[in-house]
Short mmCIF file of C-alpha atoms in Angstrom, two decimals:
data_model
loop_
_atom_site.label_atom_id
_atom_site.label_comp_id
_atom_site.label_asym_id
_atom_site.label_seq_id
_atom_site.Cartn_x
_atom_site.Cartn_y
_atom_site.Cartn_z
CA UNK A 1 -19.45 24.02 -45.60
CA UNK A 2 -20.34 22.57 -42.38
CA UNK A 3 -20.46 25.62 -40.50
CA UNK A 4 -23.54 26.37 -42.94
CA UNK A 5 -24.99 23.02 -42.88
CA UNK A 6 -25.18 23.70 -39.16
CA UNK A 7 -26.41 26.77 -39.36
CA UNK A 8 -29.01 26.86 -41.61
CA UNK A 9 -30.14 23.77 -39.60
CA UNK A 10 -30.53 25.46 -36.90
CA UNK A 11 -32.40 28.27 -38.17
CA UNK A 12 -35.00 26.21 -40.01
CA UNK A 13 -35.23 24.02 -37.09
CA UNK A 14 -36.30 27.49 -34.80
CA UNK A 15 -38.50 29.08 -37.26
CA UNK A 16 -40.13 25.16 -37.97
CA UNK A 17 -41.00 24.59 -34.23
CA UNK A 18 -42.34 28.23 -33.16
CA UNK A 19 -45.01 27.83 -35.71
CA UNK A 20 -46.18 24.57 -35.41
CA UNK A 21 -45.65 23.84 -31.07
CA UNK A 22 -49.44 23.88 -30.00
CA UNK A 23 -50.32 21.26 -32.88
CA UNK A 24 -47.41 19.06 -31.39
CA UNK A 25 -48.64 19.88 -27.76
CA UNK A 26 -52.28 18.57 -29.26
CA UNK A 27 -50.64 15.32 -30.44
CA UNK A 28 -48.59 14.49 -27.21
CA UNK A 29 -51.66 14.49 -25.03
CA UNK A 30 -53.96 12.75 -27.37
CA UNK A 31 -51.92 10.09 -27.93
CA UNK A 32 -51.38 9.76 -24.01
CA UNK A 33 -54.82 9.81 -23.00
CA UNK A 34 -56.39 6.11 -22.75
CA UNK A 35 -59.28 4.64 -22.90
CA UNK A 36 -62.08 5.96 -19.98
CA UNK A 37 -59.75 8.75 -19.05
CA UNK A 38 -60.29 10.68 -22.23
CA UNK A 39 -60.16 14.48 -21.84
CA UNK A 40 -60.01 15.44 -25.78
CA UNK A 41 -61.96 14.62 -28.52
CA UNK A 42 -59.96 16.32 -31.28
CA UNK A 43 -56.69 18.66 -31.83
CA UNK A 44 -59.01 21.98 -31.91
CA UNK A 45 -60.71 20.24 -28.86
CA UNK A 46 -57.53 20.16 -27.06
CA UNK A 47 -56.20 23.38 -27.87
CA UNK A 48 -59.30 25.01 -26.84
CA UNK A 49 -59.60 23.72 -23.53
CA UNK A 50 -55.88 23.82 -23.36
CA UNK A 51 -56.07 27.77 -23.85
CA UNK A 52 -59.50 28.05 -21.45
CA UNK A 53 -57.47 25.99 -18.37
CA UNK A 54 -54.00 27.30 -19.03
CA UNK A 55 -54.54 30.45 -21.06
CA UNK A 56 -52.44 30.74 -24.57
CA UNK A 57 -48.98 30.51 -23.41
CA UNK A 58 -50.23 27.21 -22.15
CA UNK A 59 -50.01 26.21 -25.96
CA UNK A 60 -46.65 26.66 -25.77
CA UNK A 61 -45.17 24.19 -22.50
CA UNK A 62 -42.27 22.53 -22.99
CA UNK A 63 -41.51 24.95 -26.45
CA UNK A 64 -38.34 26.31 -24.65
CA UNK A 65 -36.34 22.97 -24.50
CA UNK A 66 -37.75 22.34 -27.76
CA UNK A 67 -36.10 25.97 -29.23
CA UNK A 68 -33.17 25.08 -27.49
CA UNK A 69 -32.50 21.86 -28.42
CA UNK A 70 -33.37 21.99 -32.13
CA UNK A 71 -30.84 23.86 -33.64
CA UNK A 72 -28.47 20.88 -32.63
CA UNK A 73 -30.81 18.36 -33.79
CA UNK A 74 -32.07 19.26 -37.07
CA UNK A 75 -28.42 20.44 -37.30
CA UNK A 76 -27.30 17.46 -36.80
CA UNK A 77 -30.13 15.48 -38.79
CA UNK A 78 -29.51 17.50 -42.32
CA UNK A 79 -25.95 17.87 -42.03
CA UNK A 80 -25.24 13.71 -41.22
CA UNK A 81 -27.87 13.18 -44.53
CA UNK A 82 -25.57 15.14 -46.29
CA UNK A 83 -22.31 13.76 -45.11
CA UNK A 84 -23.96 10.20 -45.77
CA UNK A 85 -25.08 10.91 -49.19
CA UNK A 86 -21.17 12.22 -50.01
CA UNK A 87 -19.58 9.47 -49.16
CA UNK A 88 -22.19 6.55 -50.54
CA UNK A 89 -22.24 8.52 -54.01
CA UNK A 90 -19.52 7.08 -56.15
CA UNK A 91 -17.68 9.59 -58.36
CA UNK A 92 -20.46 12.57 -57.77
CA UNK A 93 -22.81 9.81 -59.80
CA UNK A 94 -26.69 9.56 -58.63
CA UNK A 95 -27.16 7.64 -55.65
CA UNK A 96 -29.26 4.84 -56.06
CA UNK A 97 -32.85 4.21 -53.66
CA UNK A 98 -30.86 1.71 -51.60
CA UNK A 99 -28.20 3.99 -50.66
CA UNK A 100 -30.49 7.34 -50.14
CA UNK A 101 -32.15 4.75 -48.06
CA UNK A 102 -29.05 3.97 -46.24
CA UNK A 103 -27.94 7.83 -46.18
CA UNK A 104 -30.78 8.53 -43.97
CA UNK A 105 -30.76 5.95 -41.71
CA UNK A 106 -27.57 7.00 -40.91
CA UNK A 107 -28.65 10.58 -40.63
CA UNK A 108 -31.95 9.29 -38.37
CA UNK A 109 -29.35 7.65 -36.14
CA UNK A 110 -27.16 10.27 -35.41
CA UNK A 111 -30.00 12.71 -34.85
CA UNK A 112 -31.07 10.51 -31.30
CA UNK A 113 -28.43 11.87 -29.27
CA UNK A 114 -29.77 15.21 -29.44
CA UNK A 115 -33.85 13.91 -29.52
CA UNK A 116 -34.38 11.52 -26.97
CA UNK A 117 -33.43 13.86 -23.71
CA UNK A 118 -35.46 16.57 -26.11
CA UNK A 119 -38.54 14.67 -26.39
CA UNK A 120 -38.30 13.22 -23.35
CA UNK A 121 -38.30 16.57 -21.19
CA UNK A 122 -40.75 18.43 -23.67
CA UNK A 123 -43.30 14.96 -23.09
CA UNK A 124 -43.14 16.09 -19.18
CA UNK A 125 -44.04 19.32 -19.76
CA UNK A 126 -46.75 19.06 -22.58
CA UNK A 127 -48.37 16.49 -20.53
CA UNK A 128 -48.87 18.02 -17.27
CA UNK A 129 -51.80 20.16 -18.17
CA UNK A 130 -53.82 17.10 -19.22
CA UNK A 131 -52.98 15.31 -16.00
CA UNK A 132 -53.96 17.92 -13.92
CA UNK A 133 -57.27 18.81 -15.93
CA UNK A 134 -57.53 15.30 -15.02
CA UNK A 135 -56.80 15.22 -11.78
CA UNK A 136 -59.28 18.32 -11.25
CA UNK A 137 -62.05 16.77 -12.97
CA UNK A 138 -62.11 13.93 -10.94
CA UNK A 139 -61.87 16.13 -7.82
CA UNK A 140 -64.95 17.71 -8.97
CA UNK A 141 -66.64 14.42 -9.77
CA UNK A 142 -66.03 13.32 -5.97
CA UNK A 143 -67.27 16.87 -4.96
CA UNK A 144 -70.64 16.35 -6.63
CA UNK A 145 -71.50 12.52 -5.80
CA UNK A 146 -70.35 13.55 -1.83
CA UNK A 147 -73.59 13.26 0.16
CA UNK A 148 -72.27 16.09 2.50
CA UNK A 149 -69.63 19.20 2.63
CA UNK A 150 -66.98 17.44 5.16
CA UNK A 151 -66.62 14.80 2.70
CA UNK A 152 -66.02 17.00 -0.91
CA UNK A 153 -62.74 16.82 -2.08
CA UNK A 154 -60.09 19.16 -1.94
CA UNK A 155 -59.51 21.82 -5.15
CA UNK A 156 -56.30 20.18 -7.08
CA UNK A 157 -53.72 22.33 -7.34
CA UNK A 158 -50.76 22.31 -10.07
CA UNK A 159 -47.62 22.31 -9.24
CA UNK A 160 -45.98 23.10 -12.45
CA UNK A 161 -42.13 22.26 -12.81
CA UNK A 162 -39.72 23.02 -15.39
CA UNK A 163 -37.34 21.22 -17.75
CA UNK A 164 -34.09 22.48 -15.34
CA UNK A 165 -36.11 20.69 -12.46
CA UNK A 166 -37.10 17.20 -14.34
CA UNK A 167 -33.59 17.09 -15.69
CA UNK A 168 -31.88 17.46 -12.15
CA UNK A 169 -34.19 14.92 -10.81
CA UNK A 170 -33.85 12.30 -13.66
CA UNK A 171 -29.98 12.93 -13.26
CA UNK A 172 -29.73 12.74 -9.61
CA UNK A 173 -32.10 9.51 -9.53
CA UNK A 174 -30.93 7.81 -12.22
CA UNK A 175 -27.87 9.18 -14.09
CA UNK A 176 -27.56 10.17 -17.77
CA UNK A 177 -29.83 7.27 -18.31
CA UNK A 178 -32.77 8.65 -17.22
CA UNK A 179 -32.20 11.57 -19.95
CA UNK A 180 -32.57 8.76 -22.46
CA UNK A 181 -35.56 6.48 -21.50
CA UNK A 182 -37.00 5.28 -24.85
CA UNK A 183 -34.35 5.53 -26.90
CA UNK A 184 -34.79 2.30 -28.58
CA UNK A 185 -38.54 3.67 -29.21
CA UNK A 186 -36.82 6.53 -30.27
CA UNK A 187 -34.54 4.93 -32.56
CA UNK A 188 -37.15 2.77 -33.78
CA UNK A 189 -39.39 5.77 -35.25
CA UNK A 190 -36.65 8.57 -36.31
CA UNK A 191 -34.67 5.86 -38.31
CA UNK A 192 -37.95 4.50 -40.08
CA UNK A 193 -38.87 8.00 -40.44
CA UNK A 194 -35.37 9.14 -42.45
CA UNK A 195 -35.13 5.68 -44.33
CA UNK A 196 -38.56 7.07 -45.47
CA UNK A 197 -38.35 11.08 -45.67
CA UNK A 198 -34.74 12.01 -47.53
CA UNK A 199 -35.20 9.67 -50.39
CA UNK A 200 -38.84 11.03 -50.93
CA UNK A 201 -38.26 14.55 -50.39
CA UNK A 202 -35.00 14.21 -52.87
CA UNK A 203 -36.69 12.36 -55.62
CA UNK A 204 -39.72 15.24 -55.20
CA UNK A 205 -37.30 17.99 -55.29
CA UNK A 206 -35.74 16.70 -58.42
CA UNK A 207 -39.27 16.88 -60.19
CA UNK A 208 -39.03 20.49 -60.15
CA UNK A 209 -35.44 21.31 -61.33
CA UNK A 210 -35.18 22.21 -65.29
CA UNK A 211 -31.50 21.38 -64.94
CA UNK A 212 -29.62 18.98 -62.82
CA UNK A 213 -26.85 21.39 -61.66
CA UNK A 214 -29.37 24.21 -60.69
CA UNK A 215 -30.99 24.22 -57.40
CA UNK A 216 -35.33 23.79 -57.34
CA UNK A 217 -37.70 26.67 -56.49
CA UNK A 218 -37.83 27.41 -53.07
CA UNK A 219 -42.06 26.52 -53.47
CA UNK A 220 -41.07 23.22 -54.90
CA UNK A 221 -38.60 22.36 -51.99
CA UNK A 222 -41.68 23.56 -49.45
CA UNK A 223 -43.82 21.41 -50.99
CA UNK A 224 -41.49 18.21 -51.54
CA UNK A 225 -40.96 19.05 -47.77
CA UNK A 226 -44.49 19.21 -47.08
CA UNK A 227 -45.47 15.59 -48.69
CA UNK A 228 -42.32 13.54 -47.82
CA UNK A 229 -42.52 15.00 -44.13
CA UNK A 230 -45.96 14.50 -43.94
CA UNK A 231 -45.83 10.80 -45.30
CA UNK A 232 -42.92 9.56 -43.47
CA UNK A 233 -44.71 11.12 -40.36
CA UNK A 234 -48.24 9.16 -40.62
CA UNK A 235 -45.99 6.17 -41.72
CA UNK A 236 -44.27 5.96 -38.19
CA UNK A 237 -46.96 7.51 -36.39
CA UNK A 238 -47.46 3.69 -34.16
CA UNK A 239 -43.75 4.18 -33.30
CA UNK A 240 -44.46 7.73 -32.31
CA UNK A 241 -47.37 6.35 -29.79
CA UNK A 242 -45.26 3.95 -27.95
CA UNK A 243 -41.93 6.06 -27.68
CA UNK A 244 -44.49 8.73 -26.42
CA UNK A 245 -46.12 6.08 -24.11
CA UNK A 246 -42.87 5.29 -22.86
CA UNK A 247 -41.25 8.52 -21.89
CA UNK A 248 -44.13 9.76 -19.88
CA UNK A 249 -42.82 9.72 -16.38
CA UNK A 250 -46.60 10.32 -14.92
CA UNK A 251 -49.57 8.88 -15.63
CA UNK A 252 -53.60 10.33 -15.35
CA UNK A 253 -55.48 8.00 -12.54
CA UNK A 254 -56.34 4.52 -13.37
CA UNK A 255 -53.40 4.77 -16.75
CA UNK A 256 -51.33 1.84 -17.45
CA UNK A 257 -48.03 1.79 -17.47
CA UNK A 258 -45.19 -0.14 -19.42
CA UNK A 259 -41.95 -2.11 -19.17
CA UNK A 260 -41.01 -1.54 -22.55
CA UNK A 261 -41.44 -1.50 -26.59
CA UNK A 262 -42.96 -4.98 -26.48
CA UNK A 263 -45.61 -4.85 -23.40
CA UNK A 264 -46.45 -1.41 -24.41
CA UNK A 265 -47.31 -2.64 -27.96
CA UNK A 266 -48.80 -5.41 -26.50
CA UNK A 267 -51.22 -3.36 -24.31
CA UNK A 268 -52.32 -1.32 -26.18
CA UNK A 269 -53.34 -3.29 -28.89
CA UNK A 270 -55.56 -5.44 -26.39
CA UNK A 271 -57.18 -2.82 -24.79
CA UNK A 272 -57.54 0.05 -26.86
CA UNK A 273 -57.10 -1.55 -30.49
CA UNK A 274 -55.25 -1.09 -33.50
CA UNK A 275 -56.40 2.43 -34.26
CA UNK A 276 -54.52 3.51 -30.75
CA UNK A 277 -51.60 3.28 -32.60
CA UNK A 278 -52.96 5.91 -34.86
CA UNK A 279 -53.79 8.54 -32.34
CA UNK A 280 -52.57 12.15 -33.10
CA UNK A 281 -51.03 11.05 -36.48
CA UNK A 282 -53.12 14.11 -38.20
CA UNK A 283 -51.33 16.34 -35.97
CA UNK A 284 -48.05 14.84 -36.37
CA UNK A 285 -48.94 15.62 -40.04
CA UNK A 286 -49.61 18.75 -39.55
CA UNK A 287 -46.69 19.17 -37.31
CA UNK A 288 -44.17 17.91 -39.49
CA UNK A 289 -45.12 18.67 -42.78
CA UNK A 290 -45.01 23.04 -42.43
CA UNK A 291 -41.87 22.07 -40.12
CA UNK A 292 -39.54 20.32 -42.56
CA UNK A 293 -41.41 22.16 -45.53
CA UNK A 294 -39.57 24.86 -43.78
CA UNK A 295 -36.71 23.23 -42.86
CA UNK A 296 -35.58 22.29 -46.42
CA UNK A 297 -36.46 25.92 -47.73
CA UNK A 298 -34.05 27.55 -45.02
CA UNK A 299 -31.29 24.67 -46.13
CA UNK A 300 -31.74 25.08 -49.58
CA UNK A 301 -31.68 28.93 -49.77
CA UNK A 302 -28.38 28.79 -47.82
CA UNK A 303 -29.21 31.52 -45.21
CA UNK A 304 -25.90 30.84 -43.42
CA UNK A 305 -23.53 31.27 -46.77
CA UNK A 306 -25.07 34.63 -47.07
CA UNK A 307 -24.27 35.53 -43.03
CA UNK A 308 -20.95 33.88 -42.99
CA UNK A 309 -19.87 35.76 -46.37
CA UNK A 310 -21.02 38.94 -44.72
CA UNK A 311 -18.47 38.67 -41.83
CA UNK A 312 -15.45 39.04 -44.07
CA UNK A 313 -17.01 42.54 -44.97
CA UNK A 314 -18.25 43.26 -42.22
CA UNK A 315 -14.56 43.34 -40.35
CA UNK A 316 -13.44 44.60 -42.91
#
């Protein structure tokens, strides 16, 4: 039912996300870092000096509108896969690549409504530590090369905002449209990314079922999770880059910014090269293979068919 779908969406999507945030939180700021202003040489890089400067909950900024916001969005994401798989299937027969294909483009599409403000306000927050460890490391650079104490530069001091504040800005400044800056880079990686995914992790699945009309072990779901997630993820992981690129509101000193898909593309192929477009796509790896791996356990169980089948009793 859909009630389930949504459901056990949700609670994959939770469980998914809590585990794997400060991974994510490593790939947003190394793919925003450029060239010359490079703070981290590696995820466990990051993360440590992420944990030293902000302390462990620092690991962890921007996870709130990320566990609030992903119950609708994988929701939304597994259910419309679903739905679009029904209804291109012709008499219960087996879909063909094409239409799997087609099935989760549709789902990838839907699932944008929910991700874009998501990503966009979880970007702010992620970021902020880098640009102030940026900010104060420059500070202390102008400290040092100051021939005398009236001239060193004043300690930089963080003024941390939440999502509630960014959101109230963005609305007041610039309508629902600010919510969704980059959703054509958005668009451009999450549809990619399901065209990709669904058919894989179906095709996988189906390896490990002895019989058609009985569902897969919950180990062979993980793991068809796991590899489609993790493949679809490194396969998109240029898109990733530039809708990242694009959402960030601020910038570290001295960062270019962008107009859009095409001079963002276009930049940073010229100046920081090809492989730029590669930046964090371990993490998003790492990120989103234990995350739909999850995901597609939770779904497949059926979590929510056992809950909702318990509330009959249960009033009863």
């Amino acid at each position: 039912s859909l009630p389930a779908k949504l459901i056990n969406g949700g609670i994959a999507g939770l469980i998914g996300v809590t585990c794997v945030f400060p991974i994510d939180l490593a790939k947003t700021r190394l793919q925003n870092q450029q060239n010359g202003q490079r703070m981290y040489s590696s995820m466990s890089d990051c993360l440590i000096k992420t944990i030293r400067s902000e302390g462990y909950f620092g690991m962890y900024r921007g996870a709130a509108v990320n566990l609030t916001l992903v119950t609708p969005e994988k929701a939304i994401k597994l259910a419309a896969n679903d739905f679009f798989r029904h209804h291109l299937s012709k008499d219960g027969k087996k879909l063909t690549l094409l239409r799997e294909m087609l099935a989760g483009c549709g789902a990838g599409t839907c699932q944008v409504i929910v991700t874009t403000p998501m990503e966009m306000l979880k970007i702010q927050l992620q970021d902020a530590g880098r640009i102030a460890a940026q900010k104060k490391l420059m500070a202390a650079q102008a400290q040092l090369s100051s021939s005398s104490a009236a001239g060193a530069a004043e300690p930089v001091v963080e003024t941390r905002t939440t999502a509630t504040q960014i959101t109230r800005e963005l609305l007041r400044s610039k309508g629902i449209a600010g919510l969704y800056k980059g959703l054509g880079a958005t668009l451009l990686r999450d549809v990619p990314f399901s065209i990709v995914y669904f058919p894989l992790f179906a095709n996988l699945n189906k390896l490990g079922q002895k019989d058609p009309n009985v569902k897969a072990p919950f180990y062979v779901s993980f793991l068809s999770g796991c590899v489609a997630g993790s493949t679809a993820a490194v396969a998109v992981n240029p898109c990733d880059v530039i809708k990242t690129r694009l959402q960030s509101l601020q910038r570290g000193v001295n960062e270019d910014t962008y107009s859009g898909i095409l001079d963002c593309t276009k930049k940073i192929w010229q100046k920081e090269g090809p492989t730029a477009f590669f930046k964090g796509a371990y993490c998003r790896a790492l990120v989103i293979a234990p995350l739909f791996g999850i995901a597609q356990v939770v779904y497949f169980i059926g979590i929510a068919e056992f809950l909702l089948d318990m509330l009959p009793k249960h009033r009863a």
